[in-house]
PDB file of C-alpha atoms in Angstrom:
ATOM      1  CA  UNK J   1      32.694   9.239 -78.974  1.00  0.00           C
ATOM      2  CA  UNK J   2      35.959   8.787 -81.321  1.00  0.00           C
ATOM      3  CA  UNK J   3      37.961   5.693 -79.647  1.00  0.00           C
ATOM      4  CA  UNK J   4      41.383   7.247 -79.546  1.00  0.00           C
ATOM      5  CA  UNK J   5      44.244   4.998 -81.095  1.00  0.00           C
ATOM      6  CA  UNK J   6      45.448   3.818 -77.379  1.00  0.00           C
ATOM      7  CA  UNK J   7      42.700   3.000 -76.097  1.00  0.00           C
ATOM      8  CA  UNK J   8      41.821  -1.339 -76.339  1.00  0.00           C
ATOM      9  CA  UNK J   9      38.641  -2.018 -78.098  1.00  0.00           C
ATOM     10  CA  UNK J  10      35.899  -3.446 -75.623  1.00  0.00           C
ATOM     11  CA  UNK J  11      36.317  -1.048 -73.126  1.00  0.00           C
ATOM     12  CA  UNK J  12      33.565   1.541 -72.582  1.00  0.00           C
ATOM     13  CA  UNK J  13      34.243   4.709 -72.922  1.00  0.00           C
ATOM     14  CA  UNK J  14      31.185   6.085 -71.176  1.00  0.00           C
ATOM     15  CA  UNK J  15      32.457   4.654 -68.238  1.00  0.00           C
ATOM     16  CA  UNK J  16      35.327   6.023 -65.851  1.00  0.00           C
ATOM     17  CA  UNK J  17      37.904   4.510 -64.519  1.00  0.00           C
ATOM     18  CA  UNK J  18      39.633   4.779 -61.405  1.00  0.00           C
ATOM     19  CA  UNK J  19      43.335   4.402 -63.070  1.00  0.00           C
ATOM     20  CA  UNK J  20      42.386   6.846 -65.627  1.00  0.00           C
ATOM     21  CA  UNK J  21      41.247   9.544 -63.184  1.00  0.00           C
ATOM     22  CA  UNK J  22      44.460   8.984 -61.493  1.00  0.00           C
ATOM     23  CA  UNK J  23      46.067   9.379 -64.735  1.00  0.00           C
ATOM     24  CA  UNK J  24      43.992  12.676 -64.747  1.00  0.00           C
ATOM     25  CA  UNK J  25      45.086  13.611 -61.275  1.00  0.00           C
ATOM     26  CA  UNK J  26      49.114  13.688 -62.386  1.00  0.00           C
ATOM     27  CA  UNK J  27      48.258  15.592 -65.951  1.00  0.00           C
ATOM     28  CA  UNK J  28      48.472  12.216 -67.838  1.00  0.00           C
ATOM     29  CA  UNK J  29      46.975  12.064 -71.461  1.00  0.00           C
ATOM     30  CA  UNK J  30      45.364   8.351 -70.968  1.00  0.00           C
ATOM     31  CA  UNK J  31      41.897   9.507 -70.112  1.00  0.00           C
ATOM     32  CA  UNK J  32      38.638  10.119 -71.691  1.00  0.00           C
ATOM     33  CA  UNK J  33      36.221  13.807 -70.905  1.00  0.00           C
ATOM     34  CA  UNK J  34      34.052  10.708 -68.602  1.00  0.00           C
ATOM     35  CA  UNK J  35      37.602  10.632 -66.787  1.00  0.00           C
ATOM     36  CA  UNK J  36      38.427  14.265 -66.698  1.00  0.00           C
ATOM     37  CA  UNK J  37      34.484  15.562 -65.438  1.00  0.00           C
ATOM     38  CA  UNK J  38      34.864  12.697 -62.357  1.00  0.00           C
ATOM     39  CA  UNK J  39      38.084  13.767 -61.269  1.00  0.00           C
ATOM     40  CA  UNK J  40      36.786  17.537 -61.379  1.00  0.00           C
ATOM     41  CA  UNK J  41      33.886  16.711 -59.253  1.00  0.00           C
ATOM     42  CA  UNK J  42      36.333  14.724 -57.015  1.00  0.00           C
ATOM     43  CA  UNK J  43      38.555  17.750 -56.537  1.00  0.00           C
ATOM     44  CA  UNK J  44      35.808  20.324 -56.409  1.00  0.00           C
ATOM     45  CA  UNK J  45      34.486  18.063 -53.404  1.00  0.00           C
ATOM     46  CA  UNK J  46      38.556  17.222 -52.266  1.00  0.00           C
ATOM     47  CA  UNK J  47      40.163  20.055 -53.177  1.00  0.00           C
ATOM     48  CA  UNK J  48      43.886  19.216 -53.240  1.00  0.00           C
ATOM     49  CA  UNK J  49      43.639  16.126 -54.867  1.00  0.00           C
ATOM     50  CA  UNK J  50      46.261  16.508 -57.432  1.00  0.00           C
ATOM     51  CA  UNK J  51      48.674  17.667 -54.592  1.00  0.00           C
ATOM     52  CA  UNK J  52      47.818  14.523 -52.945  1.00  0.00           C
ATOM     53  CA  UNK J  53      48.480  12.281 -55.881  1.00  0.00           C
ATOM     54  CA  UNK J  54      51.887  13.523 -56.169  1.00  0.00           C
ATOM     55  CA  UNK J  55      52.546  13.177 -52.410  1.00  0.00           C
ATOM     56  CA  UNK J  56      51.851   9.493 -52.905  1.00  0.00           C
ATOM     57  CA  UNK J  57      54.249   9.235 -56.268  1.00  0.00           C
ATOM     58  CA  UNK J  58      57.112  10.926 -54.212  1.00  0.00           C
ATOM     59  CA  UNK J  59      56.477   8.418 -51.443  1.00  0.00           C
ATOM     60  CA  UNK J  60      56.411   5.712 -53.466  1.00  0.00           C
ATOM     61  CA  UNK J  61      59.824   7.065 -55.208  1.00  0.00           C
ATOM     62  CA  UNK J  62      61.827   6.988 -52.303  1.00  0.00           C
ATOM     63  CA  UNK J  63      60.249   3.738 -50.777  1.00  0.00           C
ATOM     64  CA  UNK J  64      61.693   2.582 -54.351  1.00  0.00           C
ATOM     65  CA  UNK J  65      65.172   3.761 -53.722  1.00  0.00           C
ATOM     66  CA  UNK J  66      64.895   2.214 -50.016  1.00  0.00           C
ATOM     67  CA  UNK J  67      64.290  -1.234 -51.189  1.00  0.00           C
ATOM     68  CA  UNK J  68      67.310  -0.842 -53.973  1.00  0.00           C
ATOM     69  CA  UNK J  69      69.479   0.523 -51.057  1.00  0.00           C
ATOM     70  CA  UNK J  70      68.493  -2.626 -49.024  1.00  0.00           C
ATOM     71  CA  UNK J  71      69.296  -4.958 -51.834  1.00  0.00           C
ATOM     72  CA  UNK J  72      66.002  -5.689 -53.421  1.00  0.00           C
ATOM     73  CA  UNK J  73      66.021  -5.472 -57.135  1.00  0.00           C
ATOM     74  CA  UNK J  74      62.541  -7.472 -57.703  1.00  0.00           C
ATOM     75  CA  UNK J  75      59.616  -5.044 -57.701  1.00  0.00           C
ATOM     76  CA  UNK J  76      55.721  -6.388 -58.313  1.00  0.00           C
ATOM     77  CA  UNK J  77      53.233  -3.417 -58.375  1.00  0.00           C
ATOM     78  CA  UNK J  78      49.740  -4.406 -58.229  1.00  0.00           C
ATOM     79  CA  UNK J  79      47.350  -2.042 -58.881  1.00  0.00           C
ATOM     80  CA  UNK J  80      49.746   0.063 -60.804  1.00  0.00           C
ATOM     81  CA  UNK J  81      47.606   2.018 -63.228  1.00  0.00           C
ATOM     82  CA  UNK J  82      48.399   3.984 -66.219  1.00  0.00           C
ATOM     83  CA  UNK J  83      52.346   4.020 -66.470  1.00  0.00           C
ATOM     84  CA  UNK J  84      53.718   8.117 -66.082  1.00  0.00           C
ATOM     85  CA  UNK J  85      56.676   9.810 -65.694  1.00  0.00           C
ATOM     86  CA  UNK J  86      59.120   8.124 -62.783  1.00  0.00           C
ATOM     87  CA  UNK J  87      57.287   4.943 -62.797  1.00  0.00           C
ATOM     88  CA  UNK J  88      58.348   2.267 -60.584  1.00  0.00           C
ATOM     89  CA  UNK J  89      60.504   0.416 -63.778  1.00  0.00           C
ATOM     90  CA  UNK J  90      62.339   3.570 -64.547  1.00  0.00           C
ATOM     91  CA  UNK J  91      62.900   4.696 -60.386  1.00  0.00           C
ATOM     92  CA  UNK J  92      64.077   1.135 -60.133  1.00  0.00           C
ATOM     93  CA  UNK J  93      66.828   0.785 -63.001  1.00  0.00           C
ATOM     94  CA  UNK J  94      68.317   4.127 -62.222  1.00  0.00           C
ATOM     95  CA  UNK J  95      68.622   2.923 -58.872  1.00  0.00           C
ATOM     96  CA  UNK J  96      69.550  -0.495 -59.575  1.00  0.00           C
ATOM     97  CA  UNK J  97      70.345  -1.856 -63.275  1.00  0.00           C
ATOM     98  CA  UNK J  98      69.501  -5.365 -62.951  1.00  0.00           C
ATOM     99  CA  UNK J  99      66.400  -4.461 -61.310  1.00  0.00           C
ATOM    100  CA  UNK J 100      63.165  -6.553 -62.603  1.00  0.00           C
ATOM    101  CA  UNK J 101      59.642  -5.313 -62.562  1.00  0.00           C
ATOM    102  CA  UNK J 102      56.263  -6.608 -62.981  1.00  0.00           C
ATOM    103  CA  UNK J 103      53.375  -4.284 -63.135  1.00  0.00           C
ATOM    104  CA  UNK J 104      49.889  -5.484 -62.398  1.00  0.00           C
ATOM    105  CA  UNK J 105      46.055  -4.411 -63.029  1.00  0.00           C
ATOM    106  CA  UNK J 106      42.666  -5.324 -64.320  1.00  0.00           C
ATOM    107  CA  UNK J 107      42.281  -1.728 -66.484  1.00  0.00           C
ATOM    108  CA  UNK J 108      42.307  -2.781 -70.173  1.00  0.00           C
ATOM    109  CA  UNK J 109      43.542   0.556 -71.213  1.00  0.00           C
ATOM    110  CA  UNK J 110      46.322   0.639 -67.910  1.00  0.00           C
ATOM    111  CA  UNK J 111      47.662  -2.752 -69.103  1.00  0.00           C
ATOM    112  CA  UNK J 112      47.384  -1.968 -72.577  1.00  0.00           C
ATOM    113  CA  UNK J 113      49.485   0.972 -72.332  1.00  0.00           C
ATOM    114  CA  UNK J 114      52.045  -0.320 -70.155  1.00  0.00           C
ATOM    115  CA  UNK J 115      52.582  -3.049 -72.951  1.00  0.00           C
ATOM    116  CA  UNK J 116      53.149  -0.473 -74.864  1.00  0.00           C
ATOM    117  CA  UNK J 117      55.676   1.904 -72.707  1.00  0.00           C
ATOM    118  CA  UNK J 118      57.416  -1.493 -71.331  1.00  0.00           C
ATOM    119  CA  UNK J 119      57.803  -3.058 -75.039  1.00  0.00           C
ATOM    120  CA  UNK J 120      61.351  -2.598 -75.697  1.00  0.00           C
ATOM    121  CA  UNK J 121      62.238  -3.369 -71.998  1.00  0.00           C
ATOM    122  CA  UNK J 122      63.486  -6.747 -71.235  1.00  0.00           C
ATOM    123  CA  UNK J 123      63.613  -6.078 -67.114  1.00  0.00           C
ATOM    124  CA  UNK J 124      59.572  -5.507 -67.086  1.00  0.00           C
ATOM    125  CA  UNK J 125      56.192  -6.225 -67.997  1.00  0.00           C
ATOM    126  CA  UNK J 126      52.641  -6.480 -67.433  1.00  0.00           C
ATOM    127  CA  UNK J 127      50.166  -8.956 -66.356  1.00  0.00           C
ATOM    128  CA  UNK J 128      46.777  -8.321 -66.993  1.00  0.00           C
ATOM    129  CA  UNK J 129      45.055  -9.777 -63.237  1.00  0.00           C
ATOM    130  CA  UNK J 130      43.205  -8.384 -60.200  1.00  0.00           C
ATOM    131  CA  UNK J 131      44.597  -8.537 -56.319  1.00  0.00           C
ATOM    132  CA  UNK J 132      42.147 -10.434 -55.364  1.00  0.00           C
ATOM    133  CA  UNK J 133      42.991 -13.006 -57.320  1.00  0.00           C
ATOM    134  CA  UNK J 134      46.709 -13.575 -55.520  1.00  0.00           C
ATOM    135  CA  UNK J 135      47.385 -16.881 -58.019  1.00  0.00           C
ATOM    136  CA  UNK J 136      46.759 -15.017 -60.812  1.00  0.00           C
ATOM    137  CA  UNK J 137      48.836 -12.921 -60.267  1.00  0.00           C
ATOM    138  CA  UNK J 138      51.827 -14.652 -58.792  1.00  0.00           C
ATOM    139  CA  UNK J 139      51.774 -18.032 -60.857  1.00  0.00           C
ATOM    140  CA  UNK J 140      51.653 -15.599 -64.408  1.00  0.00           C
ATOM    141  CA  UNK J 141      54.034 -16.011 -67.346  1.00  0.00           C
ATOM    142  CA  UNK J 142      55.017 -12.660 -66.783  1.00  0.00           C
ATOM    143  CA  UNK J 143      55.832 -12.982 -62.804  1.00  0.00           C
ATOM    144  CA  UNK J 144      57.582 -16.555 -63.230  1.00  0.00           C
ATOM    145  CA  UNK J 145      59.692 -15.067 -65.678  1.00  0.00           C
ATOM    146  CA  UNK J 146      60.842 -12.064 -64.145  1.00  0.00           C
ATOM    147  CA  UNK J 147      60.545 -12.462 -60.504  1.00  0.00           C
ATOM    148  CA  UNK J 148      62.425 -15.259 -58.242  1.00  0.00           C
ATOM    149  CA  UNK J 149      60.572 -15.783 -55.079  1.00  0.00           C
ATOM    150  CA  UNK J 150      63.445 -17.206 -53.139  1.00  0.00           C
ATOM    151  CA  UNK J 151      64.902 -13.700 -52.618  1.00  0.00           C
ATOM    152  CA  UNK J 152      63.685 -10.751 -51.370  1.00  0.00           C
ATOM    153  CA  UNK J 153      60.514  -9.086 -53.400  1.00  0.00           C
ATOM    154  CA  UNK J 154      59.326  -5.642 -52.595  1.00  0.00           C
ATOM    155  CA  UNK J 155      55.159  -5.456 -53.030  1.00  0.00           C
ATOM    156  CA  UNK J 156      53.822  -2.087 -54.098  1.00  0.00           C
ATOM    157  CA  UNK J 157      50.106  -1.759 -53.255  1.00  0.00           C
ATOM    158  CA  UNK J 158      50.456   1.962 -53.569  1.00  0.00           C
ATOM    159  CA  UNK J 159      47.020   3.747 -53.516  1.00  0.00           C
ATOM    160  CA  UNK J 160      44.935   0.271 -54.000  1.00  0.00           C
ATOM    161  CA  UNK J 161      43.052  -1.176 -50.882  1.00  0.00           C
ATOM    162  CA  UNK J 162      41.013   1.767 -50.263  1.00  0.00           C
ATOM    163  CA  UNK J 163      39.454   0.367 -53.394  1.00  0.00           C
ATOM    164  CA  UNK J 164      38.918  -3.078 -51.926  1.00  0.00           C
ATOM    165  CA  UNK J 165      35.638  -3.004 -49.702  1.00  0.00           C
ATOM    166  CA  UNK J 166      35.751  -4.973 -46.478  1.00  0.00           C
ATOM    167  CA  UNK J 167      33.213  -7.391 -47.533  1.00  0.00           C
ATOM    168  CA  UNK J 168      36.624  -9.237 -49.820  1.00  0.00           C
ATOM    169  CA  UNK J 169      38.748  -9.164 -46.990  1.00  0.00           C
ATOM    170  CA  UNK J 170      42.005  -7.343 -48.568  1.00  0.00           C
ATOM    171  CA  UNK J 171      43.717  -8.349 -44.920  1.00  0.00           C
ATOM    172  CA  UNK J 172      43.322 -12.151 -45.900  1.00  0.00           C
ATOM    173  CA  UNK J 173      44.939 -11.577 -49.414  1.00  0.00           C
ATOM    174  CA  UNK J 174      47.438  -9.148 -48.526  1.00  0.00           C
ATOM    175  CA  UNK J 175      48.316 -12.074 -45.924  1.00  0.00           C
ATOM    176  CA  UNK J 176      48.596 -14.293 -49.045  1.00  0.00           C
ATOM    177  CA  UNK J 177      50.829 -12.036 -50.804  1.00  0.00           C
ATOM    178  CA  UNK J 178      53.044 -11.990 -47.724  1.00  0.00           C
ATOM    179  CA  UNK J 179      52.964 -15.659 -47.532  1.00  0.00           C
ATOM    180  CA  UNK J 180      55.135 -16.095 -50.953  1.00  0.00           C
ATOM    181  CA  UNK J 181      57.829 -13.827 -49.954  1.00  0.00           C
ATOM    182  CA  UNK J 182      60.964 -14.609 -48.976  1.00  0.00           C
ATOM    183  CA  UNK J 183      62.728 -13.096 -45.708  1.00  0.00           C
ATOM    184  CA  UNK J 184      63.793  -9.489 -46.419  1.00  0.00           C
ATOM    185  CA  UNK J 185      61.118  -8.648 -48.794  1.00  0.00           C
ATOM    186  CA  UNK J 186      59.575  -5.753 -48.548  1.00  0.00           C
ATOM    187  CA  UNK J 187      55.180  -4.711 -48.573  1.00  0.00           C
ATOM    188  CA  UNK J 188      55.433  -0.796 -49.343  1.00  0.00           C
ATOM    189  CA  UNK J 189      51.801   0.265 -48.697  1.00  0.00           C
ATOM    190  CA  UNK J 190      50.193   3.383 -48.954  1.00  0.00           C
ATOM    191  CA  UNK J 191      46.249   4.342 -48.220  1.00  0.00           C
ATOM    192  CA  UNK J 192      43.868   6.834 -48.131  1.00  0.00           C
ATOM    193  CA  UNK J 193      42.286   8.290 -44.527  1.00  0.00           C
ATOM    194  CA  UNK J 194      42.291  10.948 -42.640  1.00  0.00           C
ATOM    195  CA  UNK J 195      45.679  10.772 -41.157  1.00  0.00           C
ATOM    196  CA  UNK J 196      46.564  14.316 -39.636  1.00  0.00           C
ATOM    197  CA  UNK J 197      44.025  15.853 -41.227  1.00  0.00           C
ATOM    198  CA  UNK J 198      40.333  15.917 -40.927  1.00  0.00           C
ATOM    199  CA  UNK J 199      38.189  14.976 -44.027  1.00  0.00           C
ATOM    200  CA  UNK J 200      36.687  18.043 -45.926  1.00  0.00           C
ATOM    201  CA  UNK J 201      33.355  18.867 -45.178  1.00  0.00           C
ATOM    202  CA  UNK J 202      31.939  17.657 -48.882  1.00  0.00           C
ATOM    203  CA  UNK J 203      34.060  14.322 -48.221  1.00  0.00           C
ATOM    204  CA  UNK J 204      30.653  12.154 -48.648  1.00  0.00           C
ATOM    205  CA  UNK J 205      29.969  14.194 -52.510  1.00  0.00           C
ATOM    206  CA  UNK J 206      33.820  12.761 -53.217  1.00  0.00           C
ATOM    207  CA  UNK J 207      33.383   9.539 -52.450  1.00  0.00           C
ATOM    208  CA  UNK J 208      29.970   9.120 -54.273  1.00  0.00           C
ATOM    209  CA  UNK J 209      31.953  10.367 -57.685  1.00  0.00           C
ATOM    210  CA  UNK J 210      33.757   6.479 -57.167  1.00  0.00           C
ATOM    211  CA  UNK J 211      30.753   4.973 -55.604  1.00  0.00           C
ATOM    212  CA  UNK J 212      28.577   5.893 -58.973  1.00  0.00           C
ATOM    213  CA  UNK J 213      30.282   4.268 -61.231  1.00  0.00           C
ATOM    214  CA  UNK J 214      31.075   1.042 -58.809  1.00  0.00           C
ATOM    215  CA  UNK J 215      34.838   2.065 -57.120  1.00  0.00           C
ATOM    216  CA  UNK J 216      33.893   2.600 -53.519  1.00  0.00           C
ATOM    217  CA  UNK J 217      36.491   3.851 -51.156  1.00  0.00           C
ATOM    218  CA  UNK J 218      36.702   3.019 -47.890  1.00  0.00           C
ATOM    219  CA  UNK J 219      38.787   5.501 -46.035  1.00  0.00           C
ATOM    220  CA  UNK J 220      40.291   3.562 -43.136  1.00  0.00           C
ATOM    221  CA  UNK J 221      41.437   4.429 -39.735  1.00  0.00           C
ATOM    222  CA  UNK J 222      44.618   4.057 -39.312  1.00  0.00           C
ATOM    223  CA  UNK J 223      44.518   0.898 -37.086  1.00  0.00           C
ATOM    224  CA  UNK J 224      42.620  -1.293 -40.132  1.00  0.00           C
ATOM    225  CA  UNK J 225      45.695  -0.065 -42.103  1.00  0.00           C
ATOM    226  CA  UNK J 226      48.424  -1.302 -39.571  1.00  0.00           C
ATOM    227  CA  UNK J 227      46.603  -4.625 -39.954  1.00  0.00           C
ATOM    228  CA  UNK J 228      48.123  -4.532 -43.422  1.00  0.00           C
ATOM    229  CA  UNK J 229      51.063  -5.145 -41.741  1.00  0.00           C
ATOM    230  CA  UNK J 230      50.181  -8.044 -39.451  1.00  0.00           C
ATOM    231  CA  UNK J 231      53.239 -10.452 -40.773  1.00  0.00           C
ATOM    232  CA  UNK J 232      55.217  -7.923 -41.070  1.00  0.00           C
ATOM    233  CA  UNK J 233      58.445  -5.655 -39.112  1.00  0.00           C
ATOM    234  CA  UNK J 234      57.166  -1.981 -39.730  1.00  0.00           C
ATOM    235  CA  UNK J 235      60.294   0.054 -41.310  1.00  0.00           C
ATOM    236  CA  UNK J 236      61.401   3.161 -39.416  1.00  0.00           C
ATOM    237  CA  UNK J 237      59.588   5.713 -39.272  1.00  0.00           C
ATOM    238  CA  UNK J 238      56.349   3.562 -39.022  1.00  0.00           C
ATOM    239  CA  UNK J 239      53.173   4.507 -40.346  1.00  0.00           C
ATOM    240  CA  UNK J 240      52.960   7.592 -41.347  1.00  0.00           C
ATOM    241  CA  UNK J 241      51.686  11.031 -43.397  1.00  0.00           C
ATOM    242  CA  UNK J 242      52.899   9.912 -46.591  1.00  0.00           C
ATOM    243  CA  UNK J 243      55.438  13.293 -46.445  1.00  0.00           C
ATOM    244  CA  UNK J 244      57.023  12.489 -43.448  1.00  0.00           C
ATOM    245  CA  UNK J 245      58.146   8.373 -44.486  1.00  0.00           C
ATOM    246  CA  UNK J 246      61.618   9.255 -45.216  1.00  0.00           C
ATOM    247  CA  UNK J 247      61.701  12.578 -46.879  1.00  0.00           C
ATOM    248  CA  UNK J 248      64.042  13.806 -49.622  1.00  0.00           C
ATOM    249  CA  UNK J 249      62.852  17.771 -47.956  1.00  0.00           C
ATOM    250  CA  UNK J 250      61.299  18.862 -44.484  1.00  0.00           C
ATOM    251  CA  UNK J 251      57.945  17.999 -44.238  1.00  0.00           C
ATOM    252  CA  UNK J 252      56.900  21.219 -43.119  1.00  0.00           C
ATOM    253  CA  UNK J 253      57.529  22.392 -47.029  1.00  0.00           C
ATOM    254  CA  UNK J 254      54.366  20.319 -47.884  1.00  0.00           C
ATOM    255  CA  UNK J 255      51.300  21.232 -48.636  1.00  0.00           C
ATOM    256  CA  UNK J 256      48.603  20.445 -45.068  1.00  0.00           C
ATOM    257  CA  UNK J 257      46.263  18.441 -47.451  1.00  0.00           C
ATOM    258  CA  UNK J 258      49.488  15.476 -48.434  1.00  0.00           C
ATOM    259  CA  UNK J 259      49.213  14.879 -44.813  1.00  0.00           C
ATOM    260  CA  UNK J 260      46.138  13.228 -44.936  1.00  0.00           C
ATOM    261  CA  UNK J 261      46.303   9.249 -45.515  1.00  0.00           C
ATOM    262  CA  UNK J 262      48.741   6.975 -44.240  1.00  0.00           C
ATOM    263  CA  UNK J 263      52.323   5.005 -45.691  1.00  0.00           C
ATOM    264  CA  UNK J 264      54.087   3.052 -44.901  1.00  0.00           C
ATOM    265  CA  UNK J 265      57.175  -0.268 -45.301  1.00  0.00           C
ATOM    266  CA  UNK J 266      57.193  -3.413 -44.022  1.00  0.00           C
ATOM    267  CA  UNK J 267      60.062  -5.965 -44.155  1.00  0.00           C
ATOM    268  CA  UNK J 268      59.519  -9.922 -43.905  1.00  0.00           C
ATOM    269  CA  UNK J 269      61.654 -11.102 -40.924  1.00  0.00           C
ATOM    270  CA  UNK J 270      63.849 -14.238 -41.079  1.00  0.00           C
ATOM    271  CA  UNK J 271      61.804 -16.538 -39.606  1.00  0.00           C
ATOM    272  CA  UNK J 272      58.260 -15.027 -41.898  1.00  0.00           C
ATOM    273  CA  UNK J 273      59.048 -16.817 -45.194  1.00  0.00           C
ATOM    274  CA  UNK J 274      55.576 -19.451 -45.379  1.00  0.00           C
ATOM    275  CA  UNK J 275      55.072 -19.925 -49.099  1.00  0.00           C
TER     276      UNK J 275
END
């Protein structure tokens, strides 16, 4: 297989990638034929699945524009993938100028690219880390340069911890996250589940296109999610079907399969700030 020009050397190409099907998902260009044939055996087995990924993008829009209206301008996205059109950086400047941004994965070619999108922008960047590795992340170049941790820092781990089995404990480090923040930062968290709606019947063929090439999900009820929140004041109106957190439209407009999953925002009180 030709190595396309944007894509790091090192990686292999035989092998997908859960960023790069996601990429897939929201008509991106950053993925290889590996990519493309698992996310068309995900959504033969899920149909819907692109409708989904935008449900989550819209979400994650407006839970963008909440934070800016409450006065956060610092924005650290872990797990953010492949950067696309109306990407956190570019939600968060229109909405607030001096925003500052910090992306964050462990995808070579996600990281790579988002060097590459973010390189003449001075208000973001990209550190090159995994969540489970909460130091790495928040004592990087990249975050000490960008982000101040004695104000208020919104967390994006939008569409992440269903890829974090139980076995690491994503509770303990999303508690570590929480932790560093100051009072009035925000943790703006969405998952995959079955929220309103029931799994499809070929649900276990989906999940085995992630579990084959070492991405299992774990689609949690909705009471393991909430635990995300332990630490945490829950935003009106809770957690939720990602279309109905705040809606730009009625929810009823949606399509039945966005209503699946759960989302939700969380605000450090005064008295939460223990880093």
């Amino acid at each position: 297989m030709e190595r396309p020009a944007w894509a790091p050397q090192g990686i292999d190409l035989t092998v997908p990638s859960v960023s790069r099907i996601y990429d897939y998902y929201l008509g991106g260009s950053h993925n290889f034929e590996v990519d493309r044939d698992a996310g068309r055996k995900a959504t033969e087995a899920w149909p819907g699945l692109p409708k989904i990924m935008q449900a989550n993008r819209a979400f994650m829009r407006r839970a963008i524009r909440y934070a800016a209206e409450q006065g956060v301008t610092q924005f650290l996205d872990i797990g953010s993938g492949i950067p696309t059109f109306g990407n956190v950086h570019e939600v968060a400047l229109k909405a607030d100028p001096a925003a500052h941004v910090v992306y964050v994965d462990n995808d070579p070619v996600a990281v790579a690219h988002s060097r590459a999108v973010l390189h003449d922008c001075d208000q973001a960047d990209v550190v090159s880390a995994d969540f489970r590795s909460p130091q790495d992340v928040l004592l990087s170049t990249e975050v000490e340069r960008l982000l101040d941790f004695d104000r208020p820092v919104a967390v994006l781990l939008v569409a992440l911890l269903h890829f974090v089995e139980d076995k690491d404990d994503p509770w303990k480090t999303v508690a570590e996250f929480r932790d560093a923040l100051a009072p009035g930062s925000l943790l703006v968290l969405s998952h995959a589940g079955e929220g309103e709606t029931r799994r499809p019947a070929r649900a276990e063929e989906f999940m085995d296109v992630y579990r084959n090439f070492g991405s299992p999900l774990s689609l949690r009820p909705r009471e393991e999610v909430l635990r995300f929140f332990d630490g945490f004041e829950l935003v009106e109106p809770g957690l939720v079907a990602m279309p109905r957190w705040r809606p730009d439209s009625p929810p009823e407009q949606e399509d039945p399969v966005t209503f699946g999953g759960f989302a939700g925002v969380g605000t450090v009180p005064a008295s939460g700030h223990l880093g």
